[in-house]
Amino acid sequence: MTGHDPTDAEGPSGPHEPEPQQEAFGEARWPMAGAVIAAMALTLLMPDDLRLGPRWVLPFVEGLLLVTLIAGDPGRISRRSAALRAVSIALVGVLAVGAIWSTVRLVDDLVHGGAETSSAAGLLQAGGVVWASTVLAFSLMYFELDSGGAAARAHHMPTTPELAFPQQLNVDLNATRWHPRYIDYLYLGLTNSTAFSPTDVMPLAPWAKIAMAVQSLVSLLILGLVIARAVNVLA
């Protein structure tokens, strides 16, 4: 009787070989960059009294941070760097602060009267721009904060995600190598702003629950007050 060497074991289709290591999944930079550029354009379209600072300030800061990210990690998002991570969080923070500031100013104008509240068309346009800005800002926040950010997700998806997508909740989908992309977070931001609650993506981490709750309240304020005021003006 000869000894058994585990390295000589054969499976049904031949000698057993170690599975190749999964390569890093780097998402393309352009969807995220496009969302930032769209947010910058929406800032330029806002009425002056709804914008934080002069017309050029926020777009300039956001553009500078975006260029820094692209220069540090062009093409696909896969480079793990504390400096780039700080720049990404700073960019998301600027977008979120700008969107929330515009929401507060819009609500104040609706309550006390403002230049854009006298016209239904102007009010709906201003409200739509602010609402779209919040959707983009929060979608980028989810994109950057979920599971350590896009660069971290490119190398390793945690077994317990902070935002659980259907592909991660349903084992029947067999999506073991599935990674969320920016479009998934944009869809999350859009549905959370219209349904005011989770639809198909479940927040598991405390920060995710707080962020989604804040976005729902912000969206409810914008849509509820703007539509009510516009109907009142038309009447």
mmCIF file of C-alpha atoms in Angstrom:
data_model
loop_
_atom_site.group_PDB
_atom_site.id
_atom_site.type_symbol
_atom_site.label_atom_id
_atom_site.label_comp_id
_atom_site.label_asym_id
_atom_site.label_seq_id
_atom_site.Cartn_x
_atom_site.Cartn_y
_atom_site.Cartn_z
ATOM 1 C CA MET A 1 0.000 0.000 0.000
ATOM 2 C CA THR A 2 1.420 3.352 -1.006
ATOM 3 C CA GLY A 3 0.921 6.599 0.897
ATOM 4 C CA HIS A 4 -1.558 9.128 -0.394
ATOM 5 C CA ASP A 5 -0.164 12.499 -1.431
ATOM 6 C CA PRO A 6 -2.860 15.187 -1.305
ATOM 7 C CA THR A 7 -1.100 17.062 -4.087
ATOM 8 C CA ASP A 8 -1.787 14.152 -6.435
ATOM 9 C CA ALA A 9 -5.532 14.164 -5.830
ATOM 10 C CA GLU A 10 -7.618 14.315 -8.931
ATOM 11 C CA GLY A 11 -11.115 15.567 -9.322
ATOM 12 C CA PRO A 12 -13.697 14.402 -11.819
ATOM 13 C CA SER A 13 -12.075 16.406 -14.588
ATOM 14 C CA GLY A 14 -8.396 15.913 -13.800
ATOM 15 C CA PRO A 15 -5.776 17.081 -11.320
ATOM 16 C CA HIS A 16 -6.974 19.588 -8.745
ATOM 17 C CA GLU A 17 -5.587 23.083 -9.290
ATOM 18 C CA PRO A 18 -5.884 26.014 -6.903
ATOM 19 C CA GLU A 19 -8.487 28.545 -7.890
ATOM 20 C CA PRO A 20 -7.006 31.694 -9.378
ATOM 21 C CA GLN A 21 -7.033 34.673 -7.070
ATOM 22 C CA GLN A 22 -9.825 37.084 -7.856
ATOM 23 C CA GLU A 23 -8.493 40.239 -9.470
ATOM 24 C CA ALA A 24 -9.338 43.671 -8.147
ATOM 25 C CA PHE A 25 -12.590 45.053 -9.531
ATOM 26 C CA GLY A 26 -11.945 48.689 -10.402
ATOM 27 C CA GLU A 27 -15.031 50.623 -11.415
ATOM 28 C CA ALA A 28 -14.654 53.186 -14.187
ATOM 29 C CA ARG A 29 -14.196 56.716 -12.897
ATOM 30 C CA TRP A 30 -16.426 58.454 -15.451
ATOM 31 C CA PRO A 31 -19.892 57.725 -13.925
ATOM 32 C CA MET A 32 -18.850 59.245 -10.601
ATOM 33 C CA ALA A 33 -17.100 62.141 -12.361
ATOM 34 C CA GLY A 34 -20.168 62.737 -14.520
ATOM 35 C CA ALA A 35 -22.366 62.961 -11.425
ATOM 36 C CA VAL A 36 -20.042 65.542 -9.867
ATOM 37 C CA ILE A 37 -20.022 67.609 -13.060
ATOM 38 C CA ALA A 38 -23.835 67.439 -13.182
ATOM 39 C CA ALA A 39 -23.994 68.638 -9.564
ATOM 40 C CA MET A 40 -21.666 71.524 -10.455
ATOM 41 C CA ALA A 41 -23.928 72.496 -13.367
ATOM 42 C CA LEU A 42 -27.016 72.395 -11.126
ATOM 43 C CA THR A 43 -25.277 74.721 -8.677
ATOM 44 C CA LEU A 44 -24.761 77.235 -11.475
ATOM 45 C CA LEU A 45 -28.474 77.019 -12.373
ATOM 46 C CA MET A 46 -29.683 77.799 -8.853
ATOM 47 C CA PRO A 47 -31.028 81.236 -7.957
ATOM 48 C CA ASP A 48 -28.429 83.326 -6.153
ATOM 49 C CA ASP A 49 -30.252 83.322 -2.805
ATOM 50 C CA LEU A 50 -30.360 79.498 -2.724
ATOM 51 C CA ARG A 51 -26.649 79.005 -3.388
ATOM 52 C CA LEU A 52 -23.959 78.769 -0.723
ATOM 53 C CA GLY A 53 -21.527 81.569 -1.569
ATOM 54 C CA PRO A 54 -20.886 83.219 -4.943
ATOM 55 C CA ARG A 55 -21.858 81.366 -8.103
ATOM 56 C CA TRP A 56 -18.332 80.110 -8.855
ATOM 57 C CA VAL A 57 -17.132 79.060 -5.389
ATOM 58 C CA LEU A 58 -18.712 75.607 -4.950
ATOM 59 C CA PRO A 59 -18.187 74.474 -8.580
ATOM 60 C CA PHE A 60 -14.545 75.599 -8.372
ATOM 61 C CA VAL A 61 -13.888 73.692 -5.134
ATOM 62 C CA GLU A 62 -15.721 70.599 -6.381
ATOM 63 C CA GLY A 63 -13.896 70.706 -9.710
ATOM 64 C CA LEU A 64 -10.529 71.051 -7.996
ATOM 65 C CA LEU A 65 -11.215 68.051 -5.762
ATOM 66 C CA LEU A 66 -12.453 66.010 -8.726
ATOM 67 C CA VAL A 67 -9.344 66.781 -10.780
ATOM 68 C CA THR A 68 -7.196 65.737 -7.809
ATOM 69 C CA LEU A 69 -8.990 62.389 -7.641
ATOM 70 C CA ILE A 70 -8.663 61.767 -11.371
ATOM 71 C CA ALA A 71 -4.967 62.669 -11.332
ATOM 72 C CA GLY A 72 -4.300 60.410 -8.344
ATOM 73 C CA ASP A 73 -6.251 57.422 -9.644
ATOM 74 C CA PRO A 74 -7.186 57.792 -13.340
ATOM 75 C CA GLY A 75 -9.111 55.285 -15.393
ATOM 76 C CA ARG A 76 -10.545 52.875 -12.847
ATOM 77 C CA ILE A 77 -11.008 53.378 -9.115
ATOM 78 C CA SER A 78 -8.708 50.835 -7.538
ATOM 79 C CA ARG A 79 -5.873 52.654 -5.771
ATOM 80 C CA ARG A 80 -6.139 52.530 -1.974
ATOM 81 C CA SER A 81 -4.689 55.714 -0.523
ATOM 82 C CA ALA A 82 -5.464 57.618 2.663
ATOM 83 C CA ALA A 83 -4.900 60.927 0.862
ATOM 84 C CA LEU A 84 -7.271 60.069 -1.999
ATOM 85 C CA ARG A 85 -9.806 58.781 0.504
ATOM 86 C CA ALA A 86 -9.665 62.114 2.344
ATOM 87 C CA VAL A 87 -10.148 64.012 -0.923
ATOM 88 C CA SER A 88 -13.145 61.828 -1.841
ATOM 89 C CA ILE A 89 -14.797 62.398 1.534
ATOM 90 C CA ALA A 90 -14.096 66.131 1.284
ATOM 91 C CA LEU A 91 -15.758 66.223 -2.143
ATOM 92 C CA VAL A 92 -18.812 64.373 -0.884
ATOM 93 C CA GLY A 93 -18.947 66.657 2.149
ATOM 94 C CA VAL A 94 -18.906 69.804 -0.002
ATOM 95 C CA LEU A 95 -21.678 68.425 -2.222
ATOM 96 C CA ALA A 96 -23.820 67.420 0.756
ATOM 97 C CA VAL A 97 -23.356 70.725 2.595
ATOM 98 C CA GLY A 98 -24.212 72.670 -0.543
ATOM 99 C CA ALA A 99 -27.366 70.617 -1.184
ATOM 100 C CA ILE A 100 -28.605 70.871 2.407
ATOM 101 C CA TRP A 101 -27.861 74.599 2.517
ATOM 102 C CA SER A 102 -29.910 75.120 -0.654
ATOM 103 C CA THR A 103 -32.750 73.087 0.858
ATOM 104 C CA VAL A 104 -32.765 75.209 4.023
ATOM 105 C CA ARG A 105 -32.770 78.422 1.992
ATOM 106 C CA LEU A 106 -35.566 77.152 -0.248
ATOM 107 C CA VAL A 107 -37.723 76.195 2.742
ATOM 108 C CA ASP A 108 -37.082 79.596 4.304
ATOM 109 C CA ASP A 109 -38.142 81.333 1.085
ATOM 110 C CA LEU A 110 -41.273 79.208 0.903
ATOM 111 C CA VAL A 111 -42.234 80.087 4.473
ATOM 112 C CA HIS A 112 -41.344 83.783 4.432
ATOM 113 C CA GLY A 113 -41.638 84.525 0.732
ATOM 114 C CA GLY A 114 -38.838 84.838 -1.776
ATOM 115 C CA ALA A 115 -38.143 85.987 -5.297
ATOM 116 C CA GLU A 116 -38.797 82.561 -6.815
ATOM 117 C CA THR A 117 -42.005 81.878 -4.832
ATOM 118 C CA SER A 118 -44.144 84.374 -6.750
ATOM 119 C CA SER A 119 -44.068 82.320 -9.965
ATOM 120 C CA ALA A 120 -45.174 78.701 -10.166
ATOM 121 C CA ALA A 121 -42.789 78.009 -13.051
ATOM 122 C CA GLY A 122 -39.836 79.631 -11.286
ATOM 123 C CA LEU A 123 -40.652 77.845 -8.048
ATOM 124 C CA LEU A 124 -40.898 74.435 -9.704
ATOM 125 C CA GLN A 125 -37.636 75.036 -11.548
ATOM 126 C CA ALA A 126 -35.797 76.107 -8.398
ATOM 127 C CA GLY A 127 -37.298 73.236 -6.396
ATOM 128 C CA GLY A 128 -36.396 70.724 -9.109
ATOM 129 C CA VAL A 129 -32.787 71.897 -9.227
ATOM 130 C CA VAL A 130 -32.424 71.686 -5.434
ATOM 131 C CA TRP A 131 -34.099 68.269 -5.335
ATOM 132 C CA ALA A 132 -31.872 66.878 -8.107
ATOM 133 C CA SER A 133 -28.812 68.264 -6.300
ATOM 134 C CA THR A 134 -29.737 66.355 -3.140
ATOM 135 C CA VAL A 135 -30.198 63.132 -5.117
ATOM 136 C CA LEU A 136 -26.725 63.438 -6.648
ATOM 137 C CA ALA A 137 -25.090 64.475 -3.375
ATOM 138 C CA PHE A 138 -26.541 61.582 -1.385
ATOM 139 C CA SER A 139 -25.878 59.036 -4.145
ATOM 140 C CA LEU A 140 -22.216 60.044 -4.115
ATOM 141 C CA MET A 141 -22.213 59.850 -0.327
ATOM 142 C CA TYR A 142 -23.516 56.267 -0.416
ATOM 143 C CA PHE A 143 -21.011 55.447 -3.169
ATOM 144 C CA GLU A 144 -18.080 56.768 -1.147
ATOM 145 C CA LEU A 145 -18.980 55.549 2.352
ATOM 146 C CA ASP A 146 -20.343 52.070 1.639
ATOM 147 C CA SER A 147 -17.862 49.349 2.680
ATOM 148 C CA GLY A 148 -14.886 51.706 2.793
ATOM 149 C CA GLY A 149 -15.366 53.318 -0.601
ATOM 150 C CA ALA A 150 -14.998 52.232 -4.214
ATOM 151 C CA ALA A 151 -11.264 51.516 -3.969
ATOM 152 C CA ALA A 152 -11.744 49.255 -0.946
ATOM 153 C CA ARG A 153 -14.667 47.444 -2.609
ATOM 154 C CA ALA A 154 -12.473 46.876 -5.663
ATOM 155 C CA HIS A 155 -10.187 44.633 -3.603
ATOM 156 C CA HIS A 156 -12.589 43.009 -1.179
ATOM 157 C CA MET A 157 -16.345 42.977 -0.690
ATOM 158 C CA PRO A 158 -17.170 42.423 3.009
ATOM 159 C CA THR A 159 -19.384 39.487 3.938
ATOM 160 C CA THR A 160 -21.635 41.887 5.853
ATOM 161 C CA PRO A 161 -22.164 45.010 3.720
ATOM 162 C CA GLU A 162 -23.226 48.370 5.107
ATOM 163 C CA LEU A 163 -25.771 48.805 2.320
ATOM 164 C CA ALA A 164 -27.292 45.472 1.317
ATOM 165 C CA PHE A 165 -28.371 45.239 -2.325
ATOM 166 C CA PRO A 166 -30.725 42.500 -3.618
ATOM 167 C CA GLN A 167 -27.780 40.632 -5.156
ATOM 168 C CA GLN A 168 -26.247 40.369 -1.686
ATOM 169 C CA LEU A 169 -29.463 39.397 0.087
ATOM 170 C CA ASN A 170 -30.734 36.708 -2.279
ATOM 171 C CA VAL A 171 -28.448 33.664 -2.414
ATOM 172 C CA ASP A 172 -30.435 32.284 -5.348
ATOM 173 C CA LEU A 173 -28.936 34.983 -7.571
ATOM 174 C CA ASN A 174 -25.490 33.422 -7.078
ATOM 175 C CA ALA A 175 -23.846 36.840 -7.252
ATOM 176 C CA THR A 176 -20.755 36.024 -5.210
ATOM 177 C CA ARG A 177 -18.550 38.220 -7.395
ATOM 178 C CA TRP A 178 -21.072 41.007 -7.832
ATOM 179 C CA HIS A 179 -19.960 44.535 -6.918
ATOM 180 C CA PRO A 180 -22.217 47.593 -6.691
ATOM 181 C CA ARG A 181 -21.456 50.325 -9.205
ATOM 182 C CA TYR A 182 -22.256 54.017 -9.064
ATOM 183 C CA ILE A 183 -25.506 53.479 -10.979
ATOM 184 C CA ASP A 184 -26.700 51.272 -8.103
ATOM 185 C CA TYR A 185 -26.091 54.083 -5.613
ATOM 186 C CA LEU A 186 -27.703 56.631 -7.922
ATOM 187 C CA TYR A 187 -30.784 54.416 -8.099
ATOM 188 C CA LEU A 188 -30.750 54.182 -4.300
ATOM 189 C CA GLY A 189 -30.583 57.965 -3.973
ATOM 190 C CA LEU A 190 -33.408 58.445 -6.481
ATOM 191 C CA THR A 191 -35.789 55.889 -4.987
ATOM 192 C CA ASN A 192 -35.099 57.055 -1.431
ATOM 193 C CA SER A 193 -35.962 60.614 -2.503
ATOM 194 C CA THR A 194 -39.252 59.574 -4.081
ATOM 195 C CA ALA A 195 -40.462 56.793 -1.771
ATOM 196 C CA PHE A 196 -39.056 58.409 1.413
ATOM 197 C CA SER A 197 -37.986 54.956 2.586
ATOM 198 C CA PRO A 198 -35.799 52.017 1.516
ATOM 199 C CA THR A 199 -37.090 50.163 -1.534
ATOM 200 C CA ASP A 200 -34.746 47.334 -2.516
ATOM 201 C CA VAL A 201 -31.545 48.425 -0.719
ATOM 202 C CA MET A 202 -31.445 47.862 3.031
ATOM 203 C CA PRO A 203 -29.309 50.111 5.286
ATOM 204 C CA LEU A 204 -27.469 47.945 7.816
ATOM 205 C CA ALA A 205 -24.863 50.326 9.252
ATOM 206 C CA PRO A 206 -25.964 53.175 11.563
ATOM 207 C CA TRP A 207 -24.478 55.844 9.269
ATOM 208 C CA ALA A 208 -26.470 54.453 6.337
ATOM 209 C CA LYS A 209 -29.729 54.558 8.302
ATOM 210 C CA ILE A 210 -29.057 58.142 9.402
ATOM 211 C CA ALA A 211 -28.095 59.268 5.884
ATOM 212 C CA MET A 212 -31.166 57.691 4.300
ATOM 213 C CA ALA A 213 -33.414 59.165 6.993
ATOM 214 C CA VAL A 214 -31.975 62.646 6.463
ATOM 215 C CA GLN A 215 -32.348 62.346 2.689
ATOM 216 C CA SER A 216 -35.967 61.233 3.032
ATOM 217 C CA LEU A 217 -36.799 64.195 5.285
ATOM 218 C CA VAL A 218 -35.017 66.650 2.981
ATOM 219 C CA SER A 219 -36.820 65.307 -0.070
ATOM 220 C CA LEU A 220 -40.173 65.349 1.729
ATOM 221 C CA LEU A 221 -39.667 69.002 2.657
ATOM 222 C CA ILE A 222 -38.712 69.995 -0.878
ATOM 223 C CA LEU A 223 -41.433 68.111 -2.733
ATOM 224 C CA GLY A 224 -44.199 68.765 -0.213
ATOM 225 C CA LEU A 225 -43.638 72.485 0.250
ATOM 226 C CA VAL A 226 -42.769 73.255 -3.365
ATOM 227 C CA ILE A 227 -45.800 71.468 -4.791
ATOM 228 C CA ALA A 228 -48.134 72.982 -2.188
ATOM 229 C CA ARG A 229 -46.796 76.476 -2.846
ATOM 230 C CA ALA A 230 -46.944 76.052 -6.621
ATOM 231 C CA VAL A 231 -50.582 74.920 -6.430
ATOM 232 C CA ASN A 232 -51.368 77.913 -4.211
ATOM 233 C CA VAL A 233 -49.741 80.303 -6.688
ATOM 234 C CA LEU A 234 -51.637 78.793 -9.619
ATOM 235 C CA ALA A 235 -54.900 78.987 -7.704
#
